[in-house]
Amino acid sequence: MTNIAIFASGTGTNAKKIIEHLASHPAPLHGMEMGERKPRVALVVSNKADAGVLKIAEANKIPALIIEKEKFFRGNAYVDELNAAGIDFIVLAGFLWKLPSSLIKAYPKKIINIHPALLPKYGGKGMYGHFVHEAVIAAREKESGITIHYVDDHYDNGDIIFQAKCEVEEKDTPETLAKKIQVLEHRYFPIVVAETAAL
Ligand code: GRF
């Protein structure tokens, strides 16, 4: 088993799709060869006690951990707790805090993030949620999409694992573009998590 922790600050629609996908699908190809690597979501981590993702964890009987700023940034970054829960892989699905280096070092090439644009464009500090879509539309881009990438010490910077594109039409608003992006996220993120976590 590969034990995944999903970190999320918000609604958690991606977390839900990932949990459901991993619970209902057989292991990916290389996971099948190494049955013990079959990934499952073992923990949901949030920095917000009222985040929607916690309800999703509860509904799926997955333990949840609410983290505090002080301990995350100046303490052990919860590495001991993650180790104790047997976590081998971390998925950021709308997690808004930058990860401390100590956590990244504890999970080298074992942390991935999804970004709602085609990196390296429209990434970096402050580029999240509607800010991303507003910037894409303001720049009159013809396409946008999703980027799934490894996490390193810089915002939205690690090696890219997967991208998918959608068209940005004249009539699109940040809201309609967000919907198109969400369709791509829900379609691809669970599959990429399953594949990458089992590596
Ligand atoms: C997604 O758009 C993702 O790209 C971004 O945060 C959002 C999370 O949405 N990093 P949800 O909470 O999974 O609905």
mmCIF file with all atom_site columns, N, CA, C and O in Angstrom, residues 118 121-122 135-144 166-170 172 177:
data_model
loop_
_atom_site.group_PDB
_atom_site.id
_atom_site.type_symbol
_atom_site.label_atom_id
_atom_site.label_alt_id
_atom_site.label_comp_id
_atom_site.label_asym_id
_atom_site.label_entity_id
_atom_site.label_seq_id
_atom_site.pdbx_PDB_ins_code
_atom_site.Cartn_x
_atom_site.Cartn_y
_atom_site.Cartn_z
_atom_site.occupancy
_atom_site.B_iso_or_equiv
_atom_site.pdbx_formal_charge
_atom_site.auth_seq_id
_atom_site.auth_comp_id
_atom_site.auth_asym_id
_atom_site.auth_atom_id
_atom_site.pdbx_PDB_model_num
ATOM 1  N N  . LEU A 1 118 ? -1.616  26.714 -17.246 1.00 0.00 ? 118 LEU A N  1
ATOM 2  C CA . LEU A 1 118 ? -0.527  26.019 -17.923 1.00 0.00 ? 118 LEU A CA 1
ATOM 3  C C  . LEU A 1 118 ? 0.803   26.623 -17.472 1.00 0.00 ? 118 LEU A C  1
ATOM 4  O O  . LEU A 1 118 ? 1.298   27.579 -18.067 1.00 0.00 ? 118 LEU A O  1
ATOM 5  N N  . LYS A 1 121 ? 3.431   29.645 -17.036 1.00 0.00 ? 121 LYS A N  1
ATOM 6  C CA . LYS A 1 121 ? 2.667   30.891 -17.016 1.00 0.00 ? 121 LYS A CA 1
ATOM 7  C C  . LYS A 1 121 ? 1.629   30.862 -15.891 1.00 0.00 ? 121 LYS A C  1
ATOM 8  O O  . LYS A 1 121 ? 1.082   29.795 -15.568 1.00 0.00 ? 121 LYS A O  1
ATOM 9  N N  . TYR A 1 122 ? 1.336   32.008 -15.365 1.00 0.00 ? 122 TYR A N  1
ATOM 10 C CA . TYR A 1 122 ? 0.273   32.184 -14.370 1.00 0.00 ? 122 TYR A CA 1
ATOM 11 C C  . TYR A 1 122 ? 0.460   31.340 -13.112 1.00 0.00 ? 122 TYR A C  1
ATOM 12 O O  . TYR A 1 122 ? -0.495  30.765 -12.584 1.00 0.00 ? 122 TYR A O  1
ATOM 13 N N  . ALA A 1 135 ? -6.319  36.577 -14.632 1.00 0.00 ? 135 ALA A N  1
ATOM 14 C CA . ALA A 1 135 ? -5.087  36.959 -15.325 1.00 0.00 ? 135 ALA A CA 1
ATOM 15 C C  . ALA A 1 135 ? -5.042  36.362 -16.729 1.00 0.00 ? 135 ALA A C  1
ATOM 16 O O  . ALA A 1 135 ? -4.625  37.025 -17.688 1.00 0.00 ? 135 ALA A O  1
ATOM 17 N N  . VAL A 1 136 ? -5.481  35.116 -16.863 1.00 0.00 ? 136 VAL A N  1
ATOM 18 C CA . VAL A 1 136 ? -5.485  34.441 -18.170 1.00 0.00 ? 136 VAL A CA 1
ATOM 19 C C  . VAL A 1 136 ? -6.412  35.184 -19.138 1.00 0.00 ? 136 VAL A C  1
ATOM 20 O O  . VAL A 1 136 ? -6.054  35.444 -20.291 1.00 0.00 ? 136 VAL A O  1
ATOM 21 N N  . ILE A 1 137 ? -7.579  35.565 -18.652 1.00 0.00 ? 137 ILE A N  1
ATOM 22 C CA . ILE A 1 137 ? -8.547  36.266 -19.514 1.00 0.00 ? 137 ILE A CA 1
ATOM 23 C C  . ILE A 1 137 ? -8.056  37.680 -19.839 1.00 0.00 ? 137 ILE A C  1
ATOM 24 O O  . ILE A 1 137 ? -8.137  38.122 -20.988 1.00 0.00 ? 137 ILE A O  1
ATOM 25 N N  . ALA A 1 138 ? -7.500  38.356 -18.856 1.00 0.00 ? 138 ALA A N  1
ATOM 26 C CA . ALA A 1 138 ? -6.993  39.716 -19.086 1.00 0.00 ? 138 ALA A CA 1
ATOM 27 C C  . ALA A 1 138 ? -5.886  39.710 -20.141 1.00 0.00 ? 138 ALA A C  1
ATOM 28 O O  . ALA A 1 138 ? -5.742  40.664 -20.913 1.00 0.00 ? 138 ALA A O  1
ATOM 29 N N  . ALA A 1 139 ? -5.109  38.634 -20.193 1.00 0.00 ? 139 ALA A N  1
ATOM 30 C CA . ALA A 1 139 ? -4.012  38.546 -21.169 1.00 0.00 ? 139 ALA A CA 1
ATOM 31 C C  . ALA A 1 139 ? -4.503  38.045 -22.527 1.00 0.00 ? 139 ALA A C  1
ATOM 32 O O  . ALA A 1 139 ? -3.701  37.852 -23.441 1.00 0.00 ? 139 ALA A O  1
ATOM 33 N N  . ARG A 1 140 ? -5.803  37.807 -22.642 1.00 0.00 ? 140 ARG A N  1
ATOM 34 C CA . ARG A 1 140 ? -6.432  37.327 -23.884 1.00 0.00 ? 140 ARG A CA 1
ATOM 35 C C  . ARG A 1 140 ? -5.769  36.049 -24.403 1.00 0.00 ? 140 ARG A C  1
ATOM 36 O O  . ARG A 1 140 ? -5.552  35.878 -25.623 1.00 0.00 ? 140 ARG A O  1
ATOM 37 N N  . GLU A 1 141 ? -5.462  35.156 -23.482 1.00 0.00 ? 141 GLU A N  1
ATOM 38 C CA . GLU A 1 141 ? -4.908  33.861 -23.888 1.00 0.00 ? 141 GLU A CA 1
ATOM 39 C C  . GLU A 1 141 ? -5.958  33.084 -24.669 1.00 0.00 ? 141 GLU A C  1
ATOM 40 O O  . GLU A 1 141 ? -7.159  33.212 -24.413 1.00 0.00 ? 141 GLU A O  1
ATOM 41 N N  . LYS A 1 142 ? -5.496  32.279 -25.582 1.00 0.00 ? 142 LYS A N  1
ATOM 42 C CA . LYS A 1 142 ? -6.431  31.459 -26.372 1.00 0.00 ? 142 LYS A CA 1
ATOM 43 C C  . LYS A 1 142 ? -6.648  30.091 -25.727 1.00 0.00 ? 142 LYS A C  1
ATOM 44 O O  . LYS A 1 142 ? -7.573  29.370 -26.070 1.00 0.00 ? 142 LYS A O  1
ATOM 45 N N  . GLU A 1 143 ? -5.734  29.721 -24.828 1.00 0.00 ? 143 GLU A N  1
ATOM 46 C CA . GLU A 1 143 ? -5.914  28.447 -24.136 1.00 0.00 ? 143 GLU A CA 1
ATOM 47 C C  . GLU A 1 143 ? -5.412  28.533 -22.702 1.00 0.00 ? 143 GLU A C  1
ATOM 48 O O  . GLU A 1 143 ? -4.552  29.362 -22.366 1.00 0.00 ? 143 GLU A O  1
ATOM 49 N N  . SER A 1 144 ? -6.009  27.685 -21.874 1.00 0.00 ? 144 SER A N  1
ATOM 50 C CA . SER A 1 144 ? -5.524  27.528 -20.504 1.00 0.00 ? 144 SER A CA 1
ATOM 51 C C  . SER A 1 144 ? -5.579  26.036 -20.189 1.00 0.00 ? 144 SER A C  1
ATOM 52 O O  . SER A 1 144 ? -5.686  25.222 -21.110 1.00 0.00 ? 144 SER A O  1
ATOM 53 N N  . CYS A 1 166 ? -7.483  23.518 -22.332 1.00 0.00 ? 166 CYS A N  1
ATOM 54 C CA . CYS A 1 166 ? -8.836  23.824 -22.803 1.00 0.00 ? 166 CYS A CA 1
ATOM 55 C C  . CYS A 1 166 ? -8.780  25.165 -23.532 1.00 0.00 ? 166 CYS A C  1
ATOM 56 O O  . CYS A 1 166 ? -7.848  25.954 -23.337 1.00 0.00 ? 166 CYS A O  1
ATOM 57 N N  . GLU A 1 167 ? -9.803  25.388 -24.342 1.00 0.00 ? 167 GLU A N  1
ATOM 58 C CA . GLU A 1 167 ? -9.856  26.627 -25.106 1.00 0.00 ? 167 GLU A CA 1
ATOM 59 C C  . GLU A 1 167 ? -10.374 27.760 -24.215 1.00 0.00 ? 167 GLU A C  1
ATOM 60 O O  . GLU A 1 167 ? -11.254 27.552 -23.384 1.00 0.00 ? 167 GLU A O  1
ATOM 61 N N  . VAL A 1 168 ? -9.806  28.947 -24.394 1.00 0.00 ? 168 VAL A N  1
ATOM 62 C CA . VAL A 1 168 ? -10.384 30.135 -23.755 1.00 0.00 ? 168 VAL A CA 1
ATOM 63 C C  . VAL A 1 168 ? -11.089 30.909 -24.867 1.00 0.00 ? 168 VAL A C  1
ATOM 64 O O  . VAL A 1 168 ? -10.462 31.360 -25.820 1.00 0.00 ? 168 VAL A O  1
ATOM 65 N N  . GLU A 1 169 ? -12.425 31.005 -24.739 1.00 0.00 ? 169 GLU A N  1
ATOM 66 C CA . GLU A 1 169 ? -13.199 31.676 -25.775 1.00 0.00 ? 169 GLU A CA 1
ATOM 67 C C  . GLU A 1 169 ? -13.437 33.134 -25.399 1.00 0.00 ? 169 GLU A C  1
ATOM 68 O O  . GLU A 1 169 ? -13.364 33.509 -24.215 1.00 0.00 ? 169 GLU A O  1
ATOM 69 N N  . GLU A 1 170 ? -13.748 33.937 -26.429 1.00 0.00 ? 170 GLU A N  1
ATOM 70 C CA . GLU A 1 170 ? -14.039 35.373 -26.219 1.00 0.00 ? 170 GLU A CA 1
ATOM 71 C C  . GLU A 1 170 ? -15.060 35.576 -25.110 1.00 0.00 ? 170 GLU A C  1
ATOM 72 O O  . GLU A 1 170 ? -14.947 36.484 -24.296 1.00 0.00 ? 170 GLU A O  1
ATOM 73 N N  . ASP A 1 172 ? -15.719 33.745 -22.574 1.00 0.00 ? 172 ASP A N  1
ATOM 74 C CA . ASP A 1 172 ? -15.415 33.194 -21.251 1.00 0.00 ? 172 ASP A CA 1
ATOM 75 C C  . ASP A 1 172 ? -15.216 34.289 -20.201 1.00 0.00 ? 172 ASP A C  1
ATOM 76 O O  . ASP A 1 172 ? -14.632 35.346 -20.461 1.00 0.00 ? 172 ASP A O  1
ATOM 77 N N  . LEU A 1 177 ? -14.450 29.908 -17.188 1.00 0.00 ? 177 LEU A N  1
ATOM 78 C CA . LEU A 1 177 ? -13.145 29.263 -17.380 1.00 0.00 ? 177 LEU A CA 1
ATOM 79 C C  . LEU A 1 177 ? -12.844 28.331 -16.199 1.00 0.00 ? 177 LEU A C  1
ATOM 80 O O  . LEU A 1 177 ? -12.355 27.212 -16.389 1.00 0.00 ? 177 LEU A O  1
#
